[in-house]
CSV table of C-alpha atoms in Angstrom, one decimal:
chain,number,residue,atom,x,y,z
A,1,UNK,CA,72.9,-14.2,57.6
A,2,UNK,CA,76.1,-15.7,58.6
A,3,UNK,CA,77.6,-14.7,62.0
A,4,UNK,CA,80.7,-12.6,62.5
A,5,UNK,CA,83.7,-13.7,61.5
A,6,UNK,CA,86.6,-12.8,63.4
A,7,UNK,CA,89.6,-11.4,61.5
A,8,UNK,CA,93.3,-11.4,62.8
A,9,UNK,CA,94.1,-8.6,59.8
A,10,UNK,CA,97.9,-8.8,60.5
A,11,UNK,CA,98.3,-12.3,60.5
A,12,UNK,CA,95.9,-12.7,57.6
A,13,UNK,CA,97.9,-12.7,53.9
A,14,UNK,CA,96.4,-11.2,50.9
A,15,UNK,CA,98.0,-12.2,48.0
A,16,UNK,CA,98.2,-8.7,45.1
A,17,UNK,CA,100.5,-6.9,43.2
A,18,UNK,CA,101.5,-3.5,44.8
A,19,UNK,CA,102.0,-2.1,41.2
A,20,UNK,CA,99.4,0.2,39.7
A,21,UNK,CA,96.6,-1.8,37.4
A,22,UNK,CA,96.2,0.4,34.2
A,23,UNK,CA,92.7,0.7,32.6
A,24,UNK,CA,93.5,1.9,29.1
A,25,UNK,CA,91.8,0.4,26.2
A,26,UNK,CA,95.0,-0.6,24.0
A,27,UNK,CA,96.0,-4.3,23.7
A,28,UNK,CA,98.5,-4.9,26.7
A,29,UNK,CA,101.0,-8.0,26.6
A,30,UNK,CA,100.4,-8.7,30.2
A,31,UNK,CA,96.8,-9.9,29.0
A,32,UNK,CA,96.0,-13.0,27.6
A,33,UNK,CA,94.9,-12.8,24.0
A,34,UNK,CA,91.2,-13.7,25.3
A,35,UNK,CA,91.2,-10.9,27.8
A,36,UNK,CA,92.2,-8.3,24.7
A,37,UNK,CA,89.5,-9.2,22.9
A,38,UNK,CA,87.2,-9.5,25.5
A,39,UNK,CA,88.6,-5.8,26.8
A,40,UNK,CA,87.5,-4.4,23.2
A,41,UNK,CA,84.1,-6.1,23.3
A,42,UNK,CA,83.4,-4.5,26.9
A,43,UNK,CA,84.1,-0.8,25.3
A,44,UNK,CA,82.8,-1.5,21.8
A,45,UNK,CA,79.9,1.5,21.4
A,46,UNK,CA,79.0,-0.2,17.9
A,47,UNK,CA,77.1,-3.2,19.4
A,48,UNK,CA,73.6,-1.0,20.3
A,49,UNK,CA,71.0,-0.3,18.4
A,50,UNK,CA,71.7,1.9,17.2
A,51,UNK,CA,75.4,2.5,17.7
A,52,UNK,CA,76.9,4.5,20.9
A,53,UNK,CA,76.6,2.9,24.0
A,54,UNK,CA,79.2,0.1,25.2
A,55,UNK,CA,79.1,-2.3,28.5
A,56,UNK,CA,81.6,0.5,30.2
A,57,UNK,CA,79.1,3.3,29.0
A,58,UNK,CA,77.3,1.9,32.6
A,59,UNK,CA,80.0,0.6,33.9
A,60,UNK,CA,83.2,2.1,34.1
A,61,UNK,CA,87.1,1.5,35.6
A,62,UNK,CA,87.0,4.8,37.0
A,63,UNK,CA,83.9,4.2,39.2
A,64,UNK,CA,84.6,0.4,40.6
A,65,UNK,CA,83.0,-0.6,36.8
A,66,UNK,CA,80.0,0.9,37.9
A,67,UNK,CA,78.1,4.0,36.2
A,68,UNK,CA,80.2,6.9,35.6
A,69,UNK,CA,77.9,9.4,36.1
A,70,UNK,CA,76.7,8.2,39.1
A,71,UNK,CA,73.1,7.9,37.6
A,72,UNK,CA,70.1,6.8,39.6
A,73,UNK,CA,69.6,4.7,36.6
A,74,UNK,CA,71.7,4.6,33.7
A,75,UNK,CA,70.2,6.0,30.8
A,76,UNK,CA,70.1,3.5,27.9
A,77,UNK,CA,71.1,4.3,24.5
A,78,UNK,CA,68.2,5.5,23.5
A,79,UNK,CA,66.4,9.1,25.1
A,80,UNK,CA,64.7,8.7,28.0
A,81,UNK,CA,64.9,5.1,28.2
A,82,UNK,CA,65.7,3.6,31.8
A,83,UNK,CA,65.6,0.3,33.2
A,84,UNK,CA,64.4,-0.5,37.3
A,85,UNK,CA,67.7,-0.6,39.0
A,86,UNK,CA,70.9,1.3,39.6
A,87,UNK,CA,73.7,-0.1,37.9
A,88,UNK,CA,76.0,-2.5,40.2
A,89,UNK,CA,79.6,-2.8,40.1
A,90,UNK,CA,81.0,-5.3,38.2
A,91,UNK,CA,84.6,-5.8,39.8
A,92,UNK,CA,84.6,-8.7,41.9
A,93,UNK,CA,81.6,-10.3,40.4
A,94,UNK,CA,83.6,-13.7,39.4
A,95,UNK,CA,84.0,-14.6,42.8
A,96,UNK,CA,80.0,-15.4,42.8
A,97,UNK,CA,79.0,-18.7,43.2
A,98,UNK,CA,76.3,-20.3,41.0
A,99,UNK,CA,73.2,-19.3,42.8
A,100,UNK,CA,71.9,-21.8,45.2
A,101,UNK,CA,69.9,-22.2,47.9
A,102,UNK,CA,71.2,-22.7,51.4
A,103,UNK,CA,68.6,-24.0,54.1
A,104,UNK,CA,70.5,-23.7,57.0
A,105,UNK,CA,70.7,-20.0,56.5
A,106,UNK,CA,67.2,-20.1,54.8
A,107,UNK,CA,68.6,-17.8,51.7
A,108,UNK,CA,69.8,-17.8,48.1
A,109,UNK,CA,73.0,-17.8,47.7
A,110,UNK,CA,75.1,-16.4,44.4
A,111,UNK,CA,73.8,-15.6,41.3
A,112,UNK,CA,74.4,-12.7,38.9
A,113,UNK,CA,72.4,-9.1,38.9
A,114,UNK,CA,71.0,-7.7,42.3
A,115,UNK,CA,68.4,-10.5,42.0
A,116,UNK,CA,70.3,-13.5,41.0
A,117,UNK,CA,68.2,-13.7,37.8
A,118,UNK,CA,71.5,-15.2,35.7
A,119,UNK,CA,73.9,-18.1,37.0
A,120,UNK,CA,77.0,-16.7,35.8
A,121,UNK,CA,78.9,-13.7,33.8
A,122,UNK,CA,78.8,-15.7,30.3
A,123,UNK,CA,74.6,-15.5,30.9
A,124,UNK,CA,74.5,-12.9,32.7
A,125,UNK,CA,76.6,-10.4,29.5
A,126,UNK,CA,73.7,-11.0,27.0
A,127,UNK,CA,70.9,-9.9,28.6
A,128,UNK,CA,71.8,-5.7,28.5
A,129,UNK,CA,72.7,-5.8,24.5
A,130,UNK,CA,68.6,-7.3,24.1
A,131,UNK,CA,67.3,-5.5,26.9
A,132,UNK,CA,65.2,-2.4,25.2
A,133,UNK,CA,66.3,0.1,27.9
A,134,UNK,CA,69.6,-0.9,27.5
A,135,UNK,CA,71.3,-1.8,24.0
A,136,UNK,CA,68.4,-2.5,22.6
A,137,UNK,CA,69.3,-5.2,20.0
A,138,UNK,CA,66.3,-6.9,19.1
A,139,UNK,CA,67.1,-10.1,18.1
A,140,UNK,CA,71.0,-12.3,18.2
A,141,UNK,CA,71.1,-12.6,14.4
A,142,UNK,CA,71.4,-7.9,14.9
A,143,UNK,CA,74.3,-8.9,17.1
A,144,UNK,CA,76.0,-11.2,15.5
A,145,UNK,CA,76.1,-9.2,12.7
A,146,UNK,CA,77.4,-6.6,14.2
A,147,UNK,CA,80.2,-8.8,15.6
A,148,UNK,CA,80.9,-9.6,12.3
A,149,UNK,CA,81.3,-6.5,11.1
A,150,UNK,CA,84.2,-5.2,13.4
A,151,UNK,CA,87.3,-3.8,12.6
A,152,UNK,CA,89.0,-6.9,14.5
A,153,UNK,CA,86.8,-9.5,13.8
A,154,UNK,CA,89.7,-11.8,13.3
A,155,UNK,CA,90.7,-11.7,16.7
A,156,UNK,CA,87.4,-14.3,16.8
A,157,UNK,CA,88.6,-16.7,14.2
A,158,UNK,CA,92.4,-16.6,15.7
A,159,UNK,CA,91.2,-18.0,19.0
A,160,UNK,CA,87.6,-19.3,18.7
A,161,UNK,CA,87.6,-20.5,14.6
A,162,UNK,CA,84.8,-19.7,12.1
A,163,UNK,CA,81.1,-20.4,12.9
A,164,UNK,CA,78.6,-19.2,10.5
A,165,UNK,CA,76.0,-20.1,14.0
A,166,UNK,CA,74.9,-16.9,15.4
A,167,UNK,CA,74.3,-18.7,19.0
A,168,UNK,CA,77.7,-19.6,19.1
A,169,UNK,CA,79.3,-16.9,18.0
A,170,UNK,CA,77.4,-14.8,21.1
A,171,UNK,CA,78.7,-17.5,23.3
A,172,UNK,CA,82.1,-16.8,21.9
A,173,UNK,CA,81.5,-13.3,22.7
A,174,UNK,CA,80.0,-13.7,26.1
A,175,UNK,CA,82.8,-15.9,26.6
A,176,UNK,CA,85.5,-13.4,26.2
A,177,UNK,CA,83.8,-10.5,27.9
A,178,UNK,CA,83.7,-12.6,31.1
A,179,UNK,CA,87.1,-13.3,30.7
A,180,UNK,CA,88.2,-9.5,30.6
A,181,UNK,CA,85.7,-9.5,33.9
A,182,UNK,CA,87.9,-12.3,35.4
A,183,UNK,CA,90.8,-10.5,35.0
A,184,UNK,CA,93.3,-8.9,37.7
A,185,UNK,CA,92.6,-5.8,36.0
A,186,UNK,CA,88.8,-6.0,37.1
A,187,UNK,CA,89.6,-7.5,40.0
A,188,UNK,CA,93.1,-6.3,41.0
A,189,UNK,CA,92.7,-6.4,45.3
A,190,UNK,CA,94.8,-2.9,44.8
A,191,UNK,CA,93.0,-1.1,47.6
A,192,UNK,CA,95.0,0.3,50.8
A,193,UNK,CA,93.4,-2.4,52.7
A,194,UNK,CA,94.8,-5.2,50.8
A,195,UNK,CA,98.2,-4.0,51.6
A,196,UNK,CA,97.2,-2.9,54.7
A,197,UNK,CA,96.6,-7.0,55.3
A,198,UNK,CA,100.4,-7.3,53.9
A,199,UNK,CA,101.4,-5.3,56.3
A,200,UNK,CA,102.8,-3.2,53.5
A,201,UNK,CA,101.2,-0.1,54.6
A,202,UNK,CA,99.7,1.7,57.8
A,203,UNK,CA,95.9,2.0,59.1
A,204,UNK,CA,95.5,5.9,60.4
A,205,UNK,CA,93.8,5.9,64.0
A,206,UNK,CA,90.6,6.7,62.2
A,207,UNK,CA,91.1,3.9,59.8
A,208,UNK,CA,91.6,1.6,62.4
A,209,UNK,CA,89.1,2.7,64.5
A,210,UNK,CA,86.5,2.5,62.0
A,211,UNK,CA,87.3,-0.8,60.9
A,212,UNK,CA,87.2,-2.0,64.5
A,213,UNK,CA,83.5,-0.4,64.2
A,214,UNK,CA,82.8,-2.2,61.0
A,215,UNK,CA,83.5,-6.0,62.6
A,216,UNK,CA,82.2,-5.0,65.8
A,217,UNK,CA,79.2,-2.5,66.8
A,218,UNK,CA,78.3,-1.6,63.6
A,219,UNK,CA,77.6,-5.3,62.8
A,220,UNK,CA,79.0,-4.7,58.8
A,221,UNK,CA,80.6,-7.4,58.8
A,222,UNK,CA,77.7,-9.8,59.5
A,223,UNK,CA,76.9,-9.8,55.7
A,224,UNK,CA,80.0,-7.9,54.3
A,225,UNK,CA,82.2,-10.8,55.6
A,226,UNK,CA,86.1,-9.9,56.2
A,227,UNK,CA,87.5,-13.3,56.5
A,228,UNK,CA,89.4,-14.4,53.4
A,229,UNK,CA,87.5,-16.9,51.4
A,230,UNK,CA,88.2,-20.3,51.6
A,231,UNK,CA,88.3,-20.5,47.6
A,232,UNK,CA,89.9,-17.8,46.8
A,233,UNK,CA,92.1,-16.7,50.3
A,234,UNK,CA,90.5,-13.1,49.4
A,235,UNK,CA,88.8,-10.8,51.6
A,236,UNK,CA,85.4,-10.1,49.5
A,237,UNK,CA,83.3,-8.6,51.7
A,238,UNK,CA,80.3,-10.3,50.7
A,239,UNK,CA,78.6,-13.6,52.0
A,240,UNK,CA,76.6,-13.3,48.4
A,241,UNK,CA,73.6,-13.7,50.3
A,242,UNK,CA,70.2,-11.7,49.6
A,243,UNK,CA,68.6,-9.7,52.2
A,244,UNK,CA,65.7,-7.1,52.3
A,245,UNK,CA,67.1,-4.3,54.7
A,246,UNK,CA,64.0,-1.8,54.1
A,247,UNK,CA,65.6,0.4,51.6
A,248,UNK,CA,63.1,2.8,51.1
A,249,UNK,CA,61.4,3.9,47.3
A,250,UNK,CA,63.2,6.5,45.6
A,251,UNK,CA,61.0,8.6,44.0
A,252,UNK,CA,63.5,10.6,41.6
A,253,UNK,CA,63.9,6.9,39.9
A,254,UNK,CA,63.1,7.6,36.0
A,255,UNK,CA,62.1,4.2,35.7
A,256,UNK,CA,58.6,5.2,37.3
A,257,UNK,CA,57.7,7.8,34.5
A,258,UNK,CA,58.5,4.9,31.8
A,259,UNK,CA,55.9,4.4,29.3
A,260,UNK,CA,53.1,1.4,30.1
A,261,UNK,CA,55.3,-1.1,28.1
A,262,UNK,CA,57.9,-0.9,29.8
A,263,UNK,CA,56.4,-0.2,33.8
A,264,UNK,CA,53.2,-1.3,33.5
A,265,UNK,CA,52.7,-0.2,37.3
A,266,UNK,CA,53.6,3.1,37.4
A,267,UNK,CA,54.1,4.7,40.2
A,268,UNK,CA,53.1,2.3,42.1
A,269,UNK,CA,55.8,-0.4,40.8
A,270,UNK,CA,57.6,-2.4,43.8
A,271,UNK,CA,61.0,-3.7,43.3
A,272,UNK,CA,60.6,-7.6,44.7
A,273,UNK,CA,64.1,-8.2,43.7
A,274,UNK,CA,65.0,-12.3,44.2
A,275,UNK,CA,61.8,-13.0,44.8
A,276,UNK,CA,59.8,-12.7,41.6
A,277,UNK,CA,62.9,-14.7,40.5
A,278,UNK,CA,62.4,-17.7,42.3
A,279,UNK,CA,58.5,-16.8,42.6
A,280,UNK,CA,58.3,-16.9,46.2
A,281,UNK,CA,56.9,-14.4,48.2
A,282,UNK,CA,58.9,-14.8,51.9
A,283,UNK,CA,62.3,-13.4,49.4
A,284,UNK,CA,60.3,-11.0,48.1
A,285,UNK,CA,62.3,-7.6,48.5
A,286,UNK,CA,65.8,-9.2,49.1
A,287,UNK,CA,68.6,-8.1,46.8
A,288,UNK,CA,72.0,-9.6,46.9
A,289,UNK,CA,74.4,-8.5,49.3
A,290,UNK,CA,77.0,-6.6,47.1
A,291,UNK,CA,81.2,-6.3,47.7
A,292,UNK,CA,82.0,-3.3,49.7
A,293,UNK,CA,85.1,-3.2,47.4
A,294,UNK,CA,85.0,0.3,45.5
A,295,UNK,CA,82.0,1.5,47.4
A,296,UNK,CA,83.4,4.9,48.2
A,297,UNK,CA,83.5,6.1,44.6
A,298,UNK,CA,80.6,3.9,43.5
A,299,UNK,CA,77.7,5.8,44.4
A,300,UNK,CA,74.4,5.7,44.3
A,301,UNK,CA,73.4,3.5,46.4
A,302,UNK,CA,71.1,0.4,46.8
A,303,UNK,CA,69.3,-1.1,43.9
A,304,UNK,CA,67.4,2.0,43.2
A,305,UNK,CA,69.8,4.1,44.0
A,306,UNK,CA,68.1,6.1,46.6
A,307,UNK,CA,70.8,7.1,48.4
A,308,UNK,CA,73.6,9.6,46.8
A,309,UNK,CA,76.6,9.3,50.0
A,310,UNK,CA,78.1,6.9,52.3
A,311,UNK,CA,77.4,9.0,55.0
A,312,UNK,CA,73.5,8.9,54.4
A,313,UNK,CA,73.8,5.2,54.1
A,314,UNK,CA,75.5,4.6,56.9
A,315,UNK,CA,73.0,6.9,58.7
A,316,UNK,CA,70.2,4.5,57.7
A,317,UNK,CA,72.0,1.2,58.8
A,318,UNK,CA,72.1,3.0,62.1
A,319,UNK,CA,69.2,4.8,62.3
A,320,UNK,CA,66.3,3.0,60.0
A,321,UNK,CA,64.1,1.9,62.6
A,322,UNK,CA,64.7,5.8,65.2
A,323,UNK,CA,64.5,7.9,62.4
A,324,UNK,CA,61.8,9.0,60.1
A,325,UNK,CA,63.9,7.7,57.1
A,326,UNK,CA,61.2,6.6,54.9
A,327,UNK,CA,58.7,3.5,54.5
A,328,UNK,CA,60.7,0.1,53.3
A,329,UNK,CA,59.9,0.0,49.7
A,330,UNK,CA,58.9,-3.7,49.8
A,331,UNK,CA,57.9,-4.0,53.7
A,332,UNK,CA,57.8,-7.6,54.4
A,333,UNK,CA,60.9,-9.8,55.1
A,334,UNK,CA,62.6,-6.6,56.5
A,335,UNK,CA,65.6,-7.7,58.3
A,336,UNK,CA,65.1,-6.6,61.9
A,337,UNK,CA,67.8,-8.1,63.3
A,338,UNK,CA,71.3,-6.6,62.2
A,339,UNK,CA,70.1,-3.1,61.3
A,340,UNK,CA,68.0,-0.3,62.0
A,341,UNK,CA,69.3,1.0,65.6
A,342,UNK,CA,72.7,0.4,65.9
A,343,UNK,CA,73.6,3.2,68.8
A,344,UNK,CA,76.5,4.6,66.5
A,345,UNK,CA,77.6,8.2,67.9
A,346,UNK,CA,77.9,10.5,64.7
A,347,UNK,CA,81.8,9.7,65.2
A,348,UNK,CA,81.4,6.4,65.0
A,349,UNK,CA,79.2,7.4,61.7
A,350,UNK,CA,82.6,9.2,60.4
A,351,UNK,CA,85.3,6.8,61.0
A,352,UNK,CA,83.6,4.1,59.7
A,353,UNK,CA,82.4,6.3,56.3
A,354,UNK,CA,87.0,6.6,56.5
A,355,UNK,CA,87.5,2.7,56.5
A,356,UNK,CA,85.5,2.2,53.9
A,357,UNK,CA,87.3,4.8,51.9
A,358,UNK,CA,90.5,1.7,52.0
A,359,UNK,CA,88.7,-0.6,50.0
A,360,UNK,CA,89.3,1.5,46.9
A,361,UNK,CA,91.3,0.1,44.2
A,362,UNK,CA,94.5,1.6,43.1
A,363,UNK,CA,95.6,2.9,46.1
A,364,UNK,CA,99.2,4.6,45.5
A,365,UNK,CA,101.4,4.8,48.5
């Protein structure tokens, strides 16, 4: 992991719009013609098989574009089907690099999904609407008919042309979704904290004192890094690196009662996130190291969801290895280092559960 970054927050500009970012569905002028379109897809129910279930249906506005029901797993659209993994947020995912892999560090870098298993959004969109536990397409030619077959079709041929090639009309698609995902109004750097770094707004005591908490003893920011990037001059509070902190199993995850075709294993699956990716064994268990933006109204927690509050997460960063919190779900490469008995009074536990409550998007003054 990289080392902690200092911060200077009042010296340090964040560059956002104080004015409130709507999340309606309608066409807005202050969108390009691309993100519109690619707005429409992202809610469109009537690309699942069969029709109901839309990217937003798991990831939604109100909840940091993550699942609105704050499932362990989302459910997919049809009963009872559920994949492995809690469903991430998806603001703030353009700022990923392409995964890599940086020696120095000795970790992967970037990537899409908790385990980097897609290079970028336009790859990463297409794999839910196949995915049988998800949209449950079953082949592109389903797709693309059912792109052909909406209401506003058009709005393809105005800004991409006509293809009668299903491939490229999915790319067309998976190109406009990722622009709506690029867009301020997915990643609109609303949250108190942003104007807080303006020096538009005031820190409470406890905000300040939990953010003190979060550079310092608390070692947060080892991973969740708070100096701006240097492509972006954001604060993203993510390195994008992958790291196996020994979350433990969750039990109540319906993706271990899942019929033999789709979990093989059971009970006794094991979550190796990167590393079945990259098919080596010393990343097995690391997951990438999400933004900390939205976090408060995000929950669950962790790739499987395991934990419901930020207060019981915070608890395990700080207590993991004093505690009888439960055996790491993948035990091997657990980080030992920056984790696990932190010495954080229950106080410290509190204020620091408040300045993570600033990184919430929309904040209204």
């Amino acid at each position: 992991m990289r080392p902690l970054l200092l911060l200077f927050l009042m010296g340090m500009l964040v560059s956002c719009n104080e004015e409130y970012v709507s999340v309606d569905n309608s066409t807005n002028p202050q969108r390009t013609a691309k993100e519109n379109l690619g707005k429409k897809l992202f809610f469109e129910v009537k690309l699942s098989n069969p029709e109901g279930q839309a990217c937003a249906s798991c990831h939604n506005p109100e909840t940091g574009f993550s699942d609105p029901n704050h499932s362990i797993v989302s459910q997919g659209i049809l009963a009872n089907s559920f994949g492995n993994r809690n469903a991430p947020s998806l603001a703030y995912g353009v700022f990923s690099p392409e995964r890599y892999y940086n020696a120095v560090d000795e970790t992967y870098v970037g990537g899409m999904f908790l385990d980097g298993r897609s290079q970028n959004l336009e790859t990463q969109i297409l794999g839910p609407l196949m995915n049988a536990v998800e949209m449950n397409n079953t082949s592109h030619a389903m797709i693309a008919n059912k792109i052909r077959n909406l209401e506003y079709f058009n709005d393809f041929t105005a800004i991409y042309g006509s293809t009668n090639d299903d491939n490229e009309l999915l790319s067309q698609f998976a190109n406009a979704v990722a622009t709506y995902e690029k867009s301020r109004e997915v990643n609109s750097f609303t949250s108190k904290f942003d104007y807080y770094s303006k020096g538009t707004v005031e820190f409470t005591q406890d905000e300040k004192d939990g953010l003190a908490i979060f550079t310092g003893k608390a070692q947060c920011a080892n991973c969740h890094i708070v100096d701006a990037d240097e492509n972006t001059g954001k604060v993203l509070f993510t390195d994008f690196t992958y790291d196996n902190i020994g979350v433990p199993k969750n039990p109540l995850n319906p993706y271990y009662n899942m019929p033999a075709s789709i979990n093989p294993n059971g009970t006794s699956y094991v979550d190796k996130g990167i590393g079945a990716i990259v098919n080596q064994n010393n990343h097995n268990g690391k997951f990438k190291v999400p933004s900390l933006r939205n976090v408060a109204i995000s929950a669950p927690y962790f790739h499987n969801g395991v934990y419901n509050t930020l207060e019981e997460v915070i608890h395990f960063y700080n207590k993991r290895d004093v505690e009888n919190l439960g055996a790491p779900e993948f035990a091997s490469n657990v980080n030992q280092e920056e984790l696990g008995n932190l010495q954080l009074s229950l106080e410290e536990e509190r204020k620091l559960k408040v300045f993570l409550g600033t990184l919430t998007d929309h904040y209204r003054k």
